[in-house]
Short mmCIF file of C-alpha atoms in Angstrom, two decimals:
data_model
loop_
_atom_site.label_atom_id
_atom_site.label_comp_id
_atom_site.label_asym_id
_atom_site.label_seq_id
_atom_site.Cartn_x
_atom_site.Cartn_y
_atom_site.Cartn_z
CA UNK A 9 182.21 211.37 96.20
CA UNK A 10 178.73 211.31 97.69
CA UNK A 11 177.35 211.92 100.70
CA UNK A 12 174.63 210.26 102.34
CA UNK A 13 172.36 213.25 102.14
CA UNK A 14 173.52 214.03 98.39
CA UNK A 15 172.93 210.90 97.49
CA UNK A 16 169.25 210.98 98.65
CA UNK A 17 169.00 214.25 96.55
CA UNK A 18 169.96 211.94 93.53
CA UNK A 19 167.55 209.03 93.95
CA UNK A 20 164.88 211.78 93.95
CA UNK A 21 166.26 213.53 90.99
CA UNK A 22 165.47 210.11 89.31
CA UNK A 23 162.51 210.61 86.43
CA UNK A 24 159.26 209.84 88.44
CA UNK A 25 160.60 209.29 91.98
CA UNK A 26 157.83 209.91 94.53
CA UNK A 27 159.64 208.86 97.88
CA UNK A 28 163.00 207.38 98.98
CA UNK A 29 164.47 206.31 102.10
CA UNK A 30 167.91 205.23 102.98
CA UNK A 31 167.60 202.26 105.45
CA UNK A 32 170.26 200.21 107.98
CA UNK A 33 168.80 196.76 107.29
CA UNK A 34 170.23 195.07 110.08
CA UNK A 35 168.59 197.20 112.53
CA UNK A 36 166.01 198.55 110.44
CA UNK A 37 166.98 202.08 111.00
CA UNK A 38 165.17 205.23 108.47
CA UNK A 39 169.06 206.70 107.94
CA UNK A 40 167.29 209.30 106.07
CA UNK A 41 164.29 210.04 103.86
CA UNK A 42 163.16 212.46 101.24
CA UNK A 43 160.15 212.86 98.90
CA UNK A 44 156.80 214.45 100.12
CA UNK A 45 154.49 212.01 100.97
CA UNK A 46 152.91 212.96 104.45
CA UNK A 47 151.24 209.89 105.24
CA UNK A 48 154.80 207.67 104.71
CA UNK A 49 156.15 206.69 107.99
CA UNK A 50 159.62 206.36 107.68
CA UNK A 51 160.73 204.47 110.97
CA UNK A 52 157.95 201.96 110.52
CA UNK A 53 158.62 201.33 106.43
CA UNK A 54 162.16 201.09 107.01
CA UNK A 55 161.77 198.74 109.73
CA UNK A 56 158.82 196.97 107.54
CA UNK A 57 161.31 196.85 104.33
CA UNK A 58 164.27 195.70 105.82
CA UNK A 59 162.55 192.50 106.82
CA UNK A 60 160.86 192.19 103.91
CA UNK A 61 164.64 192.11 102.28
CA UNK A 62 165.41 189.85 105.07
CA UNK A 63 162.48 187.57 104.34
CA UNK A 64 163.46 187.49 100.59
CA UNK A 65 167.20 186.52 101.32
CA UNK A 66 165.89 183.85 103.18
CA UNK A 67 163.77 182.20 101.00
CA UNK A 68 166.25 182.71 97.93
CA UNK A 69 169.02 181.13 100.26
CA UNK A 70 167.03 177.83 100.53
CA UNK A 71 165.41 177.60 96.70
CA UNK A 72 169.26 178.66 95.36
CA UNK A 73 171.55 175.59 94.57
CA UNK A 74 174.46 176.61 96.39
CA UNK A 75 172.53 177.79 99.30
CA UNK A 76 173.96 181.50 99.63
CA UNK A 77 172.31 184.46 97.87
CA UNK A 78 173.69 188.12 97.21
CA UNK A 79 170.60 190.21 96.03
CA UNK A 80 171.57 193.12 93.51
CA UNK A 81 168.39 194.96 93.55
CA UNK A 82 164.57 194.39 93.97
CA UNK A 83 161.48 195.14 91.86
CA UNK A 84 158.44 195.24 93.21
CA UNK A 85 155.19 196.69 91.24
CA UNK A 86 152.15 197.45 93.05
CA UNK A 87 148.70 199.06 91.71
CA UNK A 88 150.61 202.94 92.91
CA UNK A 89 153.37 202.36 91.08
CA UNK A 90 157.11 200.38 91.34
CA UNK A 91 159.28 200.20 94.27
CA UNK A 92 163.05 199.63 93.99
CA UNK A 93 165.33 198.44 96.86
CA UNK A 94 169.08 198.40 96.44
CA UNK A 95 171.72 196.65 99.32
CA UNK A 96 174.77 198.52 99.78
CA UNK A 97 177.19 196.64 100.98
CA UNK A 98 179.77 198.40 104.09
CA UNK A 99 182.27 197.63 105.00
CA UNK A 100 181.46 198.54 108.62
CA UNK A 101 177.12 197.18 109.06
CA UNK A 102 174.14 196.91 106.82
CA UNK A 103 173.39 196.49 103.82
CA UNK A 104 172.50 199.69 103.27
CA UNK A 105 169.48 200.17 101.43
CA UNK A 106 167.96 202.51 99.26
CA UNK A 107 164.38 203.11 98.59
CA UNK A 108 162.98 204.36 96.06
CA UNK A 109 158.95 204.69 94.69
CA UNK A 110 158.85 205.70 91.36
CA UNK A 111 155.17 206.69 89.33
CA UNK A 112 154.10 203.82 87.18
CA UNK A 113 153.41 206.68 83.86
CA UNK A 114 156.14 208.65 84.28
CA UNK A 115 159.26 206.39 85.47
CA UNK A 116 161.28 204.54 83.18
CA UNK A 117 162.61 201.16 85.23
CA UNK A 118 165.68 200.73 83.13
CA UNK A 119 166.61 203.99 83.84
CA UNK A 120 165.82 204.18 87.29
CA UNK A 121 167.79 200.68 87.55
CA UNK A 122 171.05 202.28 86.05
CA UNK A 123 170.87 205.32 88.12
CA UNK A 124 170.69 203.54 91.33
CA UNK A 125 173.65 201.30 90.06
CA UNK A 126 175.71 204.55 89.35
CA UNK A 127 174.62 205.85 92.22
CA UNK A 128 175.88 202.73 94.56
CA UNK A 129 179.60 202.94 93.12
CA UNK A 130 179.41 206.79 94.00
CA UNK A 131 178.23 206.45 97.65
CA UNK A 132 180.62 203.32 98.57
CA UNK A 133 183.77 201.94 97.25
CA UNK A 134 184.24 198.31 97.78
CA UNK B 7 169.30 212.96 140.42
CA UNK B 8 168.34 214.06 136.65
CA UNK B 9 167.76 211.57 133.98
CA UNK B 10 170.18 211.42 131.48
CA UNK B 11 166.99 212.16 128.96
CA UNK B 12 166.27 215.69 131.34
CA UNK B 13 169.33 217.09 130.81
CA UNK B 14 169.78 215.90 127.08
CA UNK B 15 166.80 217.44 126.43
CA UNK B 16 167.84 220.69 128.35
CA UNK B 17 171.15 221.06 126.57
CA UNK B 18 169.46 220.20 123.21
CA UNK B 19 166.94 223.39 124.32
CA UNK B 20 170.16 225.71 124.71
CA UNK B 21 171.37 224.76 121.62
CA UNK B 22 174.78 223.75 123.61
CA UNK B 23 177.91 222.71 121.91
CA UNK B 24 180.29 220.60 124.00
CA UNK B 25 180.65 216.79 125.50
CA UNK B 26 178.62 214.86 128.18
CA UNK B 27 180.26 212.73 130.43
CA UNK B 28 177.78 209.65 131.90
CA UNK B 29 180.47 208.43 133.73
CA UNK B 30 181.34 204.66 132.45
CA UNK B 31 178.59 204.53 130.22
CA UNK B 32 180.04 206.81 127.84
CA UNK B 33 180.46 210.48 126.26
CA UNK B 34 177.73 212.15 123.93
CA UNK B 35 179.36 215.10 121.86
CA UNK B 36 176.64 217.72 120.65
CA UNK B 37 177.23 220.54 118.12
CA UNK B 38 174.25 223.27 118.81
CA UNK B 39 172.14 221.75 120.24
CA UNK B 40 172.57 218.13 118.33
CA UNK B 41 174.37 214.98 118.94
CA UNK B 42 177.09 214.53 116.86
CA UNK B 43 179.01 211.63 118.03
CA UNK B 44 178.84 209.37 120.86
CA UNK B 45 181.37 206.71 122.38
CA UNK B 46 180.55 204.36 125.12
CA UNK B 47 182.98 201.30 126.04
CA UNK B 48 180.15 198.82 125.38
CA UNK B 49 180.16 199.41 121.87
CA UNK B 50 182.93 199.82 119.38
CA UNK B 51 184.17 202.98 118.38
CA UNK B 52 183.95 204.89 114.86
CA UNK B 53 188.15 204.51 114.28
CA UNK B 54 187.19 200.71 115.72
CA UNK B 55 185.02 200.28 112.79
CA UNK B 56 187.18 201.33 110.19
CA UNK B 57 190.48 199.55 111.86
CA UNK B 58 188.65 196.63 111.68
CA UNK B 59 187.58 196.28 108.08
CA UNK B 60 191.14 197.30 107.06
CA UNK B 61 190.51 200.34 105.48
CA UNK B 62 192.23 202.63 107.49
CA UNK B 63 195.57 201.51 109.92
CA UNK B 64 195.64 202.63 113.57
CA UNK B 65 198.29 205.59 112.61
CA UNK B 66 196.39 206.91 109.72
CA UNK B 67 193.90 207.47 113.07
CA UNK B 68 196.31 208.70 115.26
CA UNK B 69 197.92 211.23 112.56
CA UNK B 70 194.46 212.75 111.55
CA UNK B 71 193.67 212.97 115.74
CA UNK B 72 196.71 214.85 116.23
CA UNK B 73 196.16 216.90 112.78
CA UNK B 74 192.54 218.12 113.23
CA UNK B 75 191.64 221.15 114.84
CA UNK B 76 188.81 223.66 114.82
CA UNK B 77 188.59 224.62 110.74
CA UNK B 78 189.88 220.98 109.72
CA UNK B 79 187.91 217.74 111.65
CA UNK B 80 189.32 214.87 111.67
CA UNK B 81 186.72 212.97 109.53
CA UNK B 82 187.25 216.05 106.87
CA UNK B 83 190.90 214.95 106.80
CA UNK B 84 189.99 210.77 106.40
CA UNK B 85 187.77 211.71 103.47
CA UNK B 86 190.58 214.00 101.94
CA UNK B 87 192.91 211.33 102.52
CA UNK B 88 190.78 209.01 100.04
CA UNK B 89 190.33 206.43 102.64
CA UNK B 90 186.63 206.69 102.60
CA UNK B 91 184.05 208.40 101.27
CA UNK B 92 181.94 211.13 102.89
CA UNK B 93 178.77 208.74 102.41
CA UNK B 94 180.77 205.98 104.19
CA UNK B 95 181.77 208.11 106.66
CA UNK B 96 178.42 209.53 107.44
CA UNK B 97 177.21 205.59 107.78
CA UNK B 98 179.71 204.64 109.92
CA UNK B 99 179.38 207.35 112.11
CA UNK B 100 175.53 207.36 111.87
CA UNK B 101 175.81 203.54 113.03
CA UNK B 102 178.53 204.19 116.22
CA UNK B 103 176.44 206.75 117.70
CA UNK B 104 173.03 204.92 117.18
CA UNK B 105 175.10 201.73 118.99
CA UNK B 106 176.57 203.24 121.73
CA UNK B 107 173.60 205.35 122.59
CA UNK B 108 171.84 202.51 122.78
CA UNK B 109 174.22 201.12 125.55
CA UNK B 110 174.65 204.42 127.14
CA UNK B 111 170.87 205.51 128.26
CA UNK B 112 169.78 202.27 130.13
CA UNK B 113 173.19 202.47 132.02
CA UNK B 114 172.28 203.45 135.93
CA UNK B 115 174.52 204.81 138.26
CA UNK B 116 176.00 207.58 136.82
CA UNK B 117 176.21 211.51 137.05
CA UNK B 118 175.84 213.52 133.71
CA UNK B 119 178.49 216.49 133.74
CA UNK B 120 178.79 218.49 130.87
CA UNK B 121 182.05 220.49 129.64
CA UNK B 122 181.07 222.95 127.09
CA UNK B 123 183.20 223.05 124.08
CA UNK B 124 184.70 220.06 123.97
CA UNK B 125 184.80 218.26 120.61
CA UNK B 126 184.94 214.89 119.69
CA UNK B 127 188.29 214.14 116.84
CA UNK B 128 186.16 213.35 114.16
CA UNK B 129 183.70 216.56 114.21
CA UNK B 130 180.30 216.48 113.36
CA UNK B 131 179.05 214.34 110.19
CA UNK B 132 175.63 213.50 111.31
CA UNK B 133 172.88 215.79 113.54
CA UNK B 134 171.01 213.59 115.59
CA UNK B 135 167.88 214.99 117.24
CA UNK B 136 167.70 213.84 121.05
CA UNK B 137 164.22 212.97 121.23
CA UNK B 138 164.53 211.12 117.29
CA UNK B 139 167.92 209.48 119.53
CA UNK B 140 165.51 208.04 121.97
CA UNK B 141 162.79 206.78 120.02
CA UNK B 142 165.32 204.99 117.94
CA UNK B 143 166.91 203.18 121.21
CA UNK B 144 163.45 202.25 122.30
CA UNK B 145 162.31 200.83 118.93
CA UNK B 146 165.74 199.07 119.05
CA UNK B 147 164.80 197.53 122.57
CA UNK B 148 160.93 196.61 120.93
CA UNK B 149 162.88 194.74 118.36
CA UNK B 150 165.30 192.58 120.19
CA UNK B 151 162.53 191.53 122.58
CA UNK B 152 160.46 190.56 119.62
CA UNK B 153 163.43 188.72 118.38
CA UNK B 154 163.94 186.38 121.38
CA UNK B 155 162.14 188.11 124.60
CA UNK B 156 164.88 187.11 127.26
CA UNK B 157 168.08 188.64 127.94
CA UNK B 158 169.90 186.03 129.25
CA UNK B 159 172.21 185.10 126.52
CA UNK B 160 172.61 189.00 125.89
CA UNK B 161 176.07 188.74 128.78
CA UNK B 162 177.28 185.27 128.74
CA UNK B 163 180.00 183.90 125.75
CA UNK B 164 178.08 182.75 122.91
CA UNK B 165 178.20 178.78 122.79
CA UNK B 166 176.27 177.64 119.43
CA UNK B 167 174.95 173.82 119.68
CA UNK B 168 176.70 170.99 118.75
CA UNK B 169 174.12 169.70 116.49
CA UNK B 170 171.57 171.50 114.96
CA UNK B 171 168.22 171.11 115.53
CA UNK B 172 166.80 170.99 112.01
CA UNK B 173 167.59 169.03 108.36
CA UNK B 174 169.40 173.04 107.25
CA UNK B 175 169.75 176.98 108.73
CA UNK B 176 169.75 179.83 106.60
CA UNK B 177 172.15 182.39 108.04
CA UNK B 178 172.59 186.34 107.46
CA UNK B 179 176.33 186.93 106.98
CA UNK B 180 176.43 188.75 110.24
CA UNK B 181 175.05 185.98 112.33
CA UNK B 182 177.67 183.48 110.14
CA UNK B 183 180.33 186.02 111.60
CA UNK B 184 178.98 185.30 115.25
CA UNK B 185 179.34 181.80 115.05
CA UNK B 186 182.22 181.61 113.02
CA UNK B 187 184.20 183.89 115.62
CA UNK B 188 182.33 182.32 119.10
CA UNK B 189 185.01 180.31 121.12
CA UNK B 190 182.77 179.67 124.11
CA UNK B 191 184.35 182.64 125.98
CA UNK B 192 183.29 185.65 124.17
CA UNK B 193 180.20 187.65 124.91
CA UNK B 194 178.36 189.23 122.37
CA UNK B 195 179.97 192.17 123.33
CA UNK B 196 183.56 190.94 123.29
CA UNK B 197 182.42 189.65 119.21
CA UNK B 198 181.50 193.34 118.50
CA UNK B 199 184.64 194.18 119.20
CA UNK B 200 186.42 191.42 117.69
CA UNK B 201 184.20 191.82 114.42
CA UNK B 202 184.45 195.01 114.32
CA UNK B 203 180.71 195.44 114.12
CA UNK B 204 178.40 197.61 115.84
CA UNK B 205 177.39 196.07 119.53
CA UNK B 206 173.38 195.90 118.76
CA UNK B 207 173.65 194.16 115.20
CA UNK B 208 175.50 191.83 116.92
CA UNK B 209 173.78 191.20 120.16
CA UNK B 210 170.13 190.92 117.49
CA UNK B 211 172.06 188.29 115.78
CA UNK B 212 172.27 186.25 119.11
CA UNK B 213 168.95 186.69 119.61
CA UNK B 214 168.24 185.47 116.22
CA UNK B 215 170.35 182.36 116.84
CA UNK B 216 168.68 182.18 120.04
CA UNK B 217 165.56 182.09 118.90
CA UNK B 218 166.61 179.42 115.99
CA UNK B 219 167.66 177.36 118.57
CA UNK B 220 171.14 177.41 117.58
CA UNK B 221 172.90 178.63 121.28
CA UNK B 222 172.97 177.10 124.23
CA UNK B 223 173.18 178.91 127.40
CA UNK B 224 177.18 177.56 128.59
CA UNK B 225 176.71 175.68 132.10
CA UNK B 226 176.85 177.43 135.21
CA UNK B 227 177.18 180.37 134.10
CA UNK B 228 174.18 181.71 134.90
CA UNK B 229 174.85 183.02 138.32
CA UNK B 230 178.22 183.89 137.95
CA UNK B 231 177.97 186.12 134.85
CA UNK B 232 179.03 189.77 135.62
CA UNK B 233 177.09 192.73 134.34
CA UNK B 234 179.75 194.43 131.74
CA UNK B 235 180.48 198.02 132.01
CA UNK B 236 177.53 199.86 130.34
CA UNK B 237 175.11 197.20 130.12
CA UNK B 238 171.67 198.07 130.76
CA UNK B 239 171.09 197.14 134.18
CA UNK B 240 167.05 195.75 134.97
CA UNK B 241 167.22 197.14 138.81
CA UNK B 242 163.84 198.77 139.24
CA UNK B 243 165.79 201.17 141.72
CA UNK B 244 167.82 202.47 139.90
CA UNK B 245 164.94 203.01 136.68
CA UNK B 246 162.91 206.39 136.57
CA UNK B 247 159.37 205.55 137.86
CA UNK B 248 158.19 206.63 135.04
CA UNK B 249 159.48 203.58 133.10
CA UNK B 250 158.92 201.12 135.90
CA UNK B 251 156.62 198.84 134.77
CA UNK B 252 153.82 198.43 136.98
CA UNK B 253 152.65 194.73 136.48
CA UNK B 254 155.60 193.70 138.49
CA UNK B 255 155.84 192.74 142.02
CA UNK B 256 156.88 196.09 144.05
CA UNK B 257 160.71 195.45 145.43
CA UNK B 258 159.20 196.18 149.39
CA UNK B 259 157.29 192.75 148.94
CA UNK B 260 158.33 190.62 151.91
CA UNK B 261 161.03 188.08 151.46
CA UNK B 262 159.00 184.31 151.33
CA UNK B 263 155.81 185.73 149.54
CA UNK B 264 155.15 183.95 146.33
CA UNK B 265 156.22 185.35 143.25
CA UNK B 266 153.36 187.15 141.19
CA UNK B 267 152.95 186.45 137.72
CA UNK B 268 154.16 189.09 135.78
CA UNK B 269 152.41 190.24 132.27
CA UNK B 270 153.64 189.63 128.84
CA UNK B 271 157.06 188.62 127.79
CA UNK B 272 158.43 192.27 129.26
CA UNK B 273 158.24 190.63 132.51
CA UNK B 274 160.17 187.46 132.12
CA UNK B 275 163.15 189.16 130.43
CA UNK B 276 163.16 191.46 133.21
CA UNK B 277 162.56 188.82 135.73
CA UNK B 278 165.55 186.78 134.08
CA UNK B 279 167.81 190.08 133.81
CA UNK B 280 167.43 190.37 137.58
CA UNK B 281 168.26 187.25 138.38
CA UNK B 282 171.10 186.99 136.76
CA UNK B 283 172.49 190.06 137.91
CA UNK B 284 171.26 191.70 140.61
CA UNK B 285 171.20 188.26 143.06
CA UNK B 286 170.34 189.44 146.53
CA UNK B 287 168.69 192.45 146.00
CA UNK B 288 165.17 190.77 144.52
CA UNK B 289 164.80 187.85 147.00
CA UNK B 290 161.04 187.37 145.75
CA UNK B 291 162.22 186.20 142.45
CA UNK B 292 162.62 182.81 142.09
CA UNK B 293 166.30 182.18 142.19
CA UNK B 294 167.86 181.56 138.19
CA UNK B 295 169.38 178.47 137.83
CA UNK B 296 172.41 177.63 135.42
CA UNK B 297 170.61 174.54 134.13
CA UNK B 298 170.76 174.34 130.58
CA UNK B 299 168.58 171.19 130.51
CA UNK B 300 165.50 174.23 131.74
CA UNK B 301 166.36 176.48 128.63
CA UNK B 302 166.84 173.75 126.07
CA UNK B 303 163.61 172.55 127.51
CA UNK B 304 161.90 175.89 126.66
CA UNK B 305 163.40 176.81 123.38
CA UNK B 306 162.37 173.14 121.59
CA UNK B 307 158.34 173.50 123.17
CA UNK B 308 158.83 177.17 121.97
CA UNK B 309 160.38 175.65 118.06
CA UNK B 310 157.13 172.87 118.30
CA UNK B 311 154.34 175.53 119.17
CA UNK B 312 155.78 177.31 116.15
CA UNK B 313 155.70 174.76 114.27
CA UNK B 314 152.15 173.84 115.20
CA UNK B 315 150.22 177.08 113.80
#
């Protein structure tokens, strides 16, 4: 059983994780953040990421047949390297989200993927 | 009389342990120096929460209360229990306090006493910093008003429109939750508790409907709506002058004079808040009327400027 700070500590024990940050989605709320990039500003890329989630579960909602969506995790590669997002789901608010930037040379995504999967069934049982 | 940030900030300084008492608004708990818990009756509480998603019964709650004690918290006992996790628990607390603080600083009229030692059931699972605790309430404020800048809807039972303005909506579950539990008598605050979600998530997913056009303000109710306990209250009295902003018309205008246009959106919310509840005391506002014919009027030229860029 995990807690919220330990489980931080694990998403940056991940092979080539740079930065993470646990985030509230529905308010947008930096629950907590690790890594040691100075120029990352937690509040605002929490705030900045849960929308973009937000933005993404809308327009999956209205391309998806059915018209309802449950993302399991996100992929997004950029010229630094890739950036993983992974909803939670609690029973009590949320999604919680992780974060996680991994280095494009030394990260493996499968991995990474798997971990944060363990992870998730560590942190919160559904 | 001291702000409830001076002395927060004071106690946080002495690295005191113990609860303060705002009066209605609520009780902060701090463990040296730190918020650890906070409970205000505007916002659900942390064994709310976990009552209402089922996990835990009401006398699981009231056996761990009367269990704990100094060397065993209660929230050690829950997580011992196998009822939750300690990462669950940490979220759900971290979530209460960040709600009910939020309710508990704009909330006037009280007098902050503080009685050292006293400990909250669950004991600490999350340090807050007081001056990270008020950034995070004013960021929350930023984003509602960017959401859907007035806060009329915020105290009035949630009515959602007959017939929806558009060919299909895309809802988050939460909002779906709001509408599905709305019986035209509840206030967001009354769905919180219902829900058993925190106050704010709740109160940003009216907004959200708000601004999708999807409510519509419930007829003549305007000027009857009371302010419930722990609201944040919009009277410039009773606001440090620091945070008084000063595009507004000072209260000591005389009665009759026109009303001054205010600046940015700030202003109307504020204008609207005082209106609604503070009737009497701001006679140079114009007076709110419970027409919902005005509002619907707004939100569809609001819905066709959008729609225009």
């Amino acid at each position: 059983m995990l807690g919220i700070e330990d489980c931080l500590a694990e998403v940056m024990a991940i092979p080539g994780a740079l930065d993470a940050i646990m985030i509230d989605q529905t308010s947008g709320t930096a629950v907590a953040t690790g890594g040691g990039n100075r120029h990352l500003d937690a509040e605002r890329s929490a705030a900045g990421l849960g929308e973009t989630l937000r933005a993404m579960l809308d327009g999956l909602a209205t391309t998806s047949p059915g018209g309802t969506v449950r993302i399991r995790d996100v992929i997004i590669t950029t010229d630094d390297g890739h950036h993983l997002l992974k909803p939670l789901e609690t029973v009590f608010d949320g999604p919680l989200v992780i974060y996680v930037h991994l280095d494009s040379q030394r990260s493996n995504l499968a991995l990474a993927r798997h971990r944060l999967q363990a992870l998730s069934g560590r942190l919160i049982t559904m | 009389m001291p702000t409830t940030e001076n002395v927060l900030n004071g106690l946080a300084e002495d690295r005191a342990t113990g609860a303060l008492h705002l009066g209605g608004a609520g009780t902060l708990y701090l463990t040296g120096g730190h918020v650890t818990c906070a409970e205000s009756p505007a916002a659900p509480r942390v064994e709310d929460l976990l009552a209402a998603c089922g996990r835990i019964s009401d006398h699981a709650v009231r056996q761990a209360m009367r269990a704990q004690d100094e060397g065993r918290p209660g929230g050690e006992l829950l997580v011992a229990q196998g009822v939750l996790t300690k990462g669950e628990l940490e979220f759900c607390v971290l979530g209460a306090v960040l709600d009910a603080v939020y309710f508990m600083f704009d909330a006037p009229g009280h007098r902050p006493w503080f009685r050292p030692g006293e400990r909250h059931w669950l004991g600490p699972q999350w340090y807050f910093d007081v001056t990270g605790l008020f950034q995070e309430c004013k960021r929350r404020r930023t984003q509602l008003d960017r959401t859907w800048p007035s806060a009329e809807l915020d105290s009035l039972p949630v009515v959602p429109v007959g017939r929806v303005p558009a060919q299909r909506v895309v809802l988050t579950s939460l909002q779906w939750e709001v509408v599905a539990c709305a019986d035209s008598t509840a206030t967001p605050a009354d769905l919180a508790h219902r829900l058993g979600r925190p106050a704010y998530s709740v109160l940003l997913a009216v907004r959200q409907l708000a601004a999708a056009g999807l409510l519509r303000v419930p007829r003549g109710e305007i000027a009857a709506a009371p302010a419930p306990p722990g609201a944040p209250s919009e009277t410039p009295e009773e606001r440090p002058a620091a945070e008084r902003r000063d595009a507004r018309v000072p209260p000591e205008a005389p009665a009759g004079a026109l009303p001054r246009r205010v600046a940015g959106v700030r202003g109307i919310r504020d204008a609207v808040a005082e209106g609604a509840h503070t009737s009497g005391t701001a006679q140079w506002l114009p007076p709110a009327t419970g027409d919902p014919t005005d509002v619907n009027l707004l939100i569809r030229l609001r819905n066709a400027l959008e729609a225009l860029t």
